[in-house]
Structure formats: C-alpha cells, structure tokens
C-alpha cells in the first residue's frame, strides 16, 4: 500500500478517559471510534497506537470503549461517535432494520469464539444452561448451533449484558457453559475451561459471525476522504499484526485493550482477520453488486434470526440490505486509492 512521507513525526497521547488522540494541528477534525477492549488487538487500536499508520488518517483519533455491539450501535445512533469497529452482524442488521442510518465499509474478521465448558460437561447432552452476550453475533451463532444439534428448547440460554458478566457467572458455577469471544477464552482456559465447539465449526453450519467496520451513512457521505483513509489503514493494520513484525504493532496497542502486551500478542497472532484477497467477496459478488456478496447473504440469515427473537418485525430484503453495504471504499483502496 503506497504511502506519502510526512515532514514531522506525530505523537500519540492517551487521555485519562482511556481515549487515544493524535497530536495534530488544532484545526484537525476529531474521529471518534467505538471499539472493544480485550485480549485481541483490533485494527482501530493498532492504527491509533502506531504513528506511522495514524499519520495517514487526517484526524485526531479518539477511541471510545463499548461493552457490546448493541450498545455500540445505540451510541452511534445517538451521535456519540460516527464509527464502530468490530461490531457483529446481528447488532448491525438490527440497527439498520430499526432505522439507524449506518453502512458497512469493511469486513474485518470472522469471530473466533468458543463454547467453554468444565470437565463436568462430557457431551452436548450434558448442557443445561449456556450464557451468551444478548443480541450479539455470539447469540446468533449459539442459537444456530443449538438448532443444528437438536437442542433448541432443551438448553436454557442465559442472556448477559456483557461478556465480563457471563465469564464471572461461569467461574462462579452459576451456568455450566458460556459461548464467549476469543478475548475471554484465554482467561477461562486458565480456569479449567475446555472448548466444546468453535465459531469456525458453527460458521460451517451456515451461521458465520462477521465483525465489521460500520460508519454512519451521513458521516461517510460528508467525509469520504477521511473514511477512505481509515479503511486503508485498518486493512494495513490487519495485515501487519499477522506479519513478521506483529509484536511491534500489537504491543503498543495493548494500552487501549486493558491487557498485558504479551497476552495481546498471543491472542492476536492467530485471530482470523479476513485476508485482503477475500475482502472483495464479502462486500460484493462477482457481478460487482453488494446484493450478491457474502455479507448480503449472511445479513439475510441474520435478519431471520432477529425476527425469531422478536427483535425485528421483518426480514430485510436483499435490496434493503445492499443499501447498507458500501464496497466503494475497499474498491478504491484496491485501485491505488490509499496514500
């Protein structure tokens, strides 16, 4: 990805609130991004922590922690920030189905979650009560997996407002299993947890968990150059954290994650970020239309899930779905539009 040299080195500062800001000229715009803390270094944290990457985003970056995709979408709608990184497909589809004017500009990763159980759970038949983050991509995957295993109605689902709360409930033996993200898997394994099935296993059953870079459509329309810069650097960050110098980029980002740098390096090195070669296929089909891409098909299945949960009145049409997927930023990046 070509880059333009700068005449000065830009420093990053960390505010007391836990937000990151680029030290730029006083008249630079501010770009607030909702993001998830945890062991995995998200691309937004990597960009914010690295002067070389952040210098290509012509704004002061501020990272705002969120507890869930549902909360992130609600905060975006309320104007707290115009961008959310790492939001899953159910919160995203639920948001635009209920009127939030938001679009996907980049598909970041396939979730690396797992169903964690104790040694007392020997098989699927032993499951009684499973915890999950309510309304999340994990919720979507767990219910899909239970359906595929003939366990719908036989296993109770305990809904939690945060993954930290469900992890604590599992440790306290209040639930016998928890379907939880990679950020917490490492910790729970240290407490004797065993992974019964993974997000990759469930994705093969047709219930993919996709984490997205979502932007307010109004903001994207008014700030296309800035959003383009962000897409370019997020893509670059995802490539770098799986490269030979991964630790160089992951360790500084740990300051925003709330974990030790070594833990961030370990959790991030195998995290399934979508390879650049596969990105186009998620955003659009071979005919160049968002309506025929993998995301559109995934969002339609997600809409069906939301309807069954009573969180959407109707499954959005493919045309409605496509209106909330913008492949243009990635297409421009591929055509040399990154600087």
Coordinates of C-alpha atoms in Angstrom, one line a residue:
X1 CA 0.0 0.0 0.0
X2 CA 1.8 3.2 -1.2
X3 CA 2.3 5.9 1.4
X4 CA 3.2 9.6 1.3
X5 CA 6.1 10.7 3.5
X6 CA 5.5 13.3 6.3
X7 CA 7.7 16.2 7.4
X8 CA 7.1 15.6 11.1
X9 CA 6.7 12.7 13.5
X10 CA 3.3 12.6 15.1
X11 CA 3.0 11.6 18.7
X12 CA 0.0 9.8 20.3
X13 CA -1.3 10.7 23.7
X14 CA -3.5 8.7 26.0
X15 CA -6.2 10.7 27.8
X16 CA -7.3 9.9 31.3
X17 CA -10.6 8.6 30.0
X18 CA -8.8 5.9 28.1
X19 CA -9.2 7.6 24.7
X20 CA -6.5 7.9 22.1
X21 CA -5.8 11.1 20.3
X22 CA -3.4 12.0 17.6
X23 CA -1.3 15.1 18.2
X24 CA -2.1 17.1 15.1
X25 CA -2.8 20.7 14.3
X26 CA -5.5 22.4 16.3
X27 CA -7.9 22.6 13.3
X28 CA -7.7 18.8 12.5
X29 CA -11.1 17.1 12.8
X30 CA -11.7 14.5 15.5
X31 CA -12.6 11.0 14.5
X32 CA -14.3 9.1 17.4
X33 CA -14.4 5.3 17.1
X34 CA -16.3 2.9 19.3
X35 CA -14.2 -0.2 19.9
X36 CA -13.9 -3.3 22.1
X37 CA -11.4 -3.9 24.7
X38 CA -10.0 -7.4 25.4
X39 CA -7.0 -9.5 24.5
X40 CA -7.3 -9.2 20.8
X41 CA -5.8 -6.1 19.3
X42 CA -8.4 -4.6 17.0
X43 CA -7.2 -2.8 13.9
X44 CA -8.5 0.5 15.2
X45 CA -6.3 0.2 18.3
X46 CA -3.3 -0.7 16.2
X47 CA -3.8 2.3 14.0
X48 CA -4.3 4.6 16.9
X49 CA -1.2 3.3 18.7
X50 CA 1.2 3.5 15.7
X51 CA 2.3 6.9 14.4
X52 CA 3.2 5.5 11.0
X53 CA -0.4 4.3 10.4
X54 CA -2.3 7.0 12.2
X55 CA -0.4 9.7 10.3
X56 CA -2.4 8.7 7.2
X57 CA -5.7 9.4 8.9
X58 CA -6.1 13.1 8.8
X59 CA -7.9 13.5 12.1
X60 CA -7.4 13.2 15.8
X61 CA -8.4 9.6 16.6
X62 CA -10.3 9.0 19.8
X63 CA -11.2 5.5 20.9
X64 CA -14.4 5.1 22.9
X65 CA -14.8 1.7 24.7
X66 CA -18.1 -0.2 24.2
X67 CA -19.4 -3.3 26.0
X68 CA -21.4 -4.8 23.2
X69 CA -22.3 -4.3 19.5
X70 CA -25.9 -3.5 20.5
X71 CA -24.7 -0.7 22.8
X72 CA -22.2 0.5 20.2
X73 CA -25.0 0.8 17.6
X74 CA -27.2 2.7 20.0
X75 CA -24.4 5.1 20.8
X76 CA -23.7 5.6 17.1
X77 CA -27.3 6.4 16.5
X78 CA -27.3 8.9 19.4
X79 CA -24.3 10.6 18.0
X80 CA -21.6 9.6 20.5
X81 CA -19.3 8.6 17.6
X82 CA -19.8 8.0 13.8
X83 CA -17.7 4.8 13.5
X84 CA -17.8 1.4 15.3
X85 CA -15.1 -1.2 14.8
X86 CA -15.7 -4.9 15.4
X87 CA -19.5 -4.8 15.6
X88 CA -21.1 -8.1 14.7
X89 CA -23.8 -8.9 12.1
X90 CA -26.8 -9.2 14.5
X91 CA -26.3 -5.8 16.1
X92 CA -25.6 -4.2 12.8
X93 CA -28.6 -5.7 11.0
X94 CA -30.8 -5.0 14.0
X95 CA -29.7 -1.4 13.9
X96 CA -30.4 -0.6 10.3
X97 CA -33.6 -2.6 10.4
X98 CA -34.9 -0.3 13.2
X99 CA -33.9 2.9 11.3
X100 CA -30.2 3.5 12.2
X101 CA -28.6 5.1 9.1
X102 CA -25.4 3.0 9.1
X103 CA -23.4 1.2 6.5
X104 CA -20.6 -1.4 6.4
X105 CA -17.4 -0.2 4.7
X106 CA -15.1 -3.1 5.6
X107 CA -15.5 -6.7 6.8
X108 CA -12.8 -7.1 9.5
X109 CA -12.8 -10.6 10.8
X110 CA -14.6 -13.9 11.3
X111 CA -15.2 -14.2 15.0
X112 CA -13.0 -16.6 17.0
X113 CA -15.4 -17.6 19.8
X114 CA -15.9 -20.8 21.6
X115 CA -18.3 -22.7 23.7
X116 CA -16.5 -23.1 27.0
X117 CA -17.4 -25.9 29.4
X118 CA -16.0 -27.5 32.5
X119 CA -14.8 -31.1 32.8
X120 CA -18.3 -32.0 34.1
X121 CA -19.7 -31.5 30.6
X122 CA -18.7 -34.5 28.5
X123 CA -21.0 -34.1 25.5
X124 CA -23.7 -31.8 24.1
X125 CA -26.3 -33.9 26.0
X126 CA -24.9 -32.7 29.3
X127 CA -25.6 -29.0 28.6
X128 CA -28.3 -27.4 30.7
X129 CA -27.7 -23.6 30.8
X130 CA -25.4 -21.6 28.5
X131 CA -24.5 -17.9 28.9
X132 CA -24.1 -15.6 26.0
X133 CA -24.0 -11.8 25.2
X134 CA -27.5 -10.8 24.5
X135 CA -28.3 -9.7 20.9
X136 CA -24.8 -10.3 19.8
X137 CA -23.2 -12.2 16.9
X138 CA -22.4 -14.8 19.6
X139 CA -26.1 -15.1 20.4
X140 CA -26.8 -15.6 16.7
X141 CA -24.2 -18.4 16.4
X142 CA -25.1 -20.1 19.7
X143 CA -28.8 -20.4 18.7
X144 CA -27.9 -21.6 15.3
X145 CA -25.6 -24.2 16.8
X146 CA -28.3 -25.4 19.3
X147 CA -30.8 -25.7 16.4
X148 CA -28.3 -27.7 14.3
X149 CA -27.8 -30.1 17.3
X150 CA -31.5 -30.5 18.1
X151 CA -31.0 -28.7 21.4
X152 CA -33.4 -25.8 20.9
X153 CA -35.8 -25.7 23.9
X154 CA -33.7 -28.3 25.8
X155 CA -30.9 -26.0 26.7
X156 CA -31.6 -22.8 28.6
X157 CA -29.9 -19.6 27.3
X158 CA -28.8 -17.1 29.9
X159 CA -28.5 -13.7 28.4
X160 CA -25.9 -11.3 29.7
X161 CA -25.3 -7.6 29.1
X162 CA -21.5 -8.0 29.0
X163 CA -19.0 -10.8 28.4
X164 CA -17.3 -10.0 31.6
X165 CA -20.5 -10.8 33.5
X166 CA -21.1 -14.1 31.8
X167 CA -17.4 -15.1 32.4
X168 CA -17.9 -14.3 36.1
X169 CA -21.1 -16.4 36.2
X170 CA -19.3 -19.4 34.6
X171 CA -16.4 -19.1 37.1
X172 CA -19.0 -19.0 40.0
X173 CA -20.6 -22.2 38.6
X174 CA -24.0 -20.4 38.0
X175 CA -24.0 -21.6 34.4
X176 CA -22.4 -24.8 33.1
X177 CA -21.2 -23.3 29.8
X178 CA -20.6 -20.0 28.1
X179 CA -20.3 -19.1 24.4
X180 CA -17.7 -16.3 24.5
X181 CA -15.2 -14.4 22.4
X182 CA -11.5 -15.0 22.0
X183 CA -10.8 -12.1 24.3
X184 CA -12.1 -14.1 27.2
X185 CA -11.2 -17.7 26.0
X186 CA -7.6 -17.4 27.2
X187 CA -8.6 -16.4 30.7
X188 CA -11.3 -19.1 31.0
X189 CA -9.0 -21.8 29.8
X190 CA -6.7 -20.8 32.7
X191 CA -9.6 -21.5 35.0
X192 CA -10.1 -25.1 33.7
X193 CA -12.3 -24.3 30.7
X194 CA -12.5 -26.6 27.7
X195 CA -13.8 -25.5 24.3
X196 CA -16.6 -27.8 23.1
X197 CA -17.1 -26.2 19.7
X198 CA -15.8 -23.1 18.0
X199 CA -17.1 -20.2 15.8
X200 CA -15.3 -21.8 12.8
X201 CA -17.2 -25.0 13.4
X202 CA -20.5 -23.2 13.6
X203 CA -19.8 -21.0 10.6
X204 CA -19.5 -24.2 8.5
X205 CA -23.1 -24.9 9.6
X206 CA -24.2 -21.6 7.9
X207 CA -24.0 -19.2 10.9
X208 CA -21.0 -17.1 10.3
X209 CA -20.1 -14.4 12.8
X210 CA -18.6 -11.4 10.9
X211 CA -17.1 -8.4 12.7
X212 CA -17.5 -5.2 10.8
X213 CA -16.3 -1.6 10.4
X214 CA -19.5 0.3 10.4
X215 CA -20.0 4.0 9.7
X216 CA -22.9 6.5 9.9
X217 CA -24.0 6.9 6.3
X218 CA -24.4 10.6 6.7
X219 CA -20.9 10.9 8.1
X220 CA -19.5 8.7 5.3
X221 CA -21.2 10.9 2.7
X222 CA -19.8 14.1 4.1
X223 CA -16.3 12.7 5.0
X224 CA -15.5 10.3 2.2
X225 CA -11.8 11.1 2.2
X226 CA -11.4 10.5 5.9
X227 CA -13.4 7.3 5.8
X228 CA -11.2 6.2 2.9
X229 CA -8.1 6.8 4.9
X230 CA -9.5 4.8 7.8
X231 CA -10.4 1.8 5.6
X232 CA -6.9 1.9 4.1
X233 CA -5.1 1.9 7.5
X234 CA -7.5 -0.6 9.1
X235 CA -6.7 -3.0 6.3
X236 CA -3.0 -2.3 6.6
X237 CA -3.1 -2.9 10.4
X238 CA -4.8 -6.3 10.0
X239 CA -2.0 -7.4 7.6
X240 CA 0.8 -6.1 9.9
X241 CA -0.5 -7.9 13.0
X242 CA 0.0 -11.2 11.2
X243 CA 3.3 -10.3 9.7
X244 CA 6.9 -10.9 10.8
X245 CA 6.9 -7.7 13.0
X246 CA 3.5 -8.3 14.6
X247 CA 4.6 -7.7 18.1
X248 CA 5.9 -4.2 17.1
X249 CA 2.3 -3.2 16.3
X250 CA 0.4 -5.2 18.8
X251 CA 2.3 -4.4 22.0
X252 CA 1.7 -0.6 21.8
X253 CA -2.0 -1.2 21.1
X254 CA -2.3 -3.1 24.4
X255 CA -2.6 0.2 26.2
X256 CA -6.1 0.5 24.8
X257 CA -7.1 -3.1 25.4
X258 CA -6.8 -3.4 29.2
X259 CA -4.5 -6.4 29.0
X260 CA -0.8 -7.2 29.2
X261 CA 1.1 -6.7 25.9
X262 CA 2.3 -10.3 26.0
X263 CA -1.3 -11.5 26.2
X264 CA -2.3 -9.2 23.4
X265 CA 0.4 -10.6 21.2
X266 CA -0.6 -14.2 21.9
X267 CA -4.3 -13.6 21.4
X268 CA -3.9 -11.6 18.2
X269 CA -1.4 -13.8 16.3
X270 CA -4.0 -16.4 15.3
X271 CA -7.1 -14.2 15.2
X272 CA -9.0 -14.8 12.0
X273 CA -8.9 -11.4 10.3
X274 CA -10.2 -11.6 6.8
X275 CA -7.3 -11.8 4.3
X276 CA -7.2 -8.9 1.8
X277 CA -7.6 -11.4 -1.0
X278 CA -11.0 -12.4 0.4
X279 CA -12.4 -9.0 1.3
X280 CA -14.0 -8.1 -2.0
X281 CA -16.0 -11.3 -2.0
X282 CA -17.6 -10.4 1.3
X283 CA -18.5 -6.9 0.2
X284 CA -19.8 -7.7 -3.3
X285 CA -20.4 -10.5 -5.7
X286 CA -18.6 -11.3 -9.0
X287 CA -21.1 -9.0 -10.7
X288 CA -19.8 -6.1 -8.7
X289 CA -23.1 -5.7 -6.7
X290 CA -23.3 -5.7 -2.9
X291 CA -26.5 -7.6 -3.2
X292 CA -24.7 -10.7 -4.4
X293 CA -21.8 -10.6 -1.9
X294 CA -21.3 -12.9 1.0
X295 CA -22.2 -10.2 3.6
X296 CA -25.7 -9.7 2.0
X297 CA -26.5 -13.4 2.2
X298 CA -25.2 -13.5 5.8
X299 CA -27.3 -10.4 6.7
X300 CA -30.4 -12.0 5.3
X301 CA -29.9 -15.1 7.5
X302 CA -29.2 -12.8 10.4
X303 CA -32.5 -11.0 9.8
X304 CA -34.3 -14.3 10.1
X305 CA -32.7 -14.8 13.4
X306 CA -33.7 -11.3 14.6
X307 CA -37.3 -11.9 13.6
X308 CA -37.5 -15.2 15.5
X309 CA -36.1 -13.4 18.6
X310 CA -38.7 -10.7 18.3
X311 CA -36.1 -8.0 17.7
X312 CA -37.1 -7.2 14.1
X313 CA -40.5 -7.1 12.6
X314 CA -39.5 -8.4 9.2
X315 CA -36.5 -9.9 7.4
X316 CA -35.0 -7.1 5.3
X317 CA -35.0 -7.6 1.5
X318 CA -31.7 -8.0 -0.4
X319 CA -32.2 -4.6 -1.8
X320 CA -32.6 -3.1 1.7
X321 CA -29.5 -5.0 2.9
X322 CA -27.4 -3.9 -0.1
X323 CA -28.2 -0.3 0.7
X324 CA -26.3 -0.7 3.9
X325 CA -23.1 -2.2 2.4
X326 CA -20.7 0.2 0.6
X327 CA -17.9 -1.7 -1.3
X328 CA -16.7 1.6 -2.8
X329 CA -14.0 2.4 -0.2
X330 CA -12.4 -1.0 -0.5
X331 CA -12.6 -0.9 -4.3
X332 CA -10.8 2.4 -4.3
X333 CA -8.2 1.1 -1.9
X334 CA -7.6 -1.8 -4.3
X335 CA -7.3 0.6 -7.2
X336 CA -4.5 2.5 -5.5
X337 CA -6.6 4.9 -3.6
X338 CA -4.6 4.7 -0.4
X339 CA -1.9 7.3 0.4

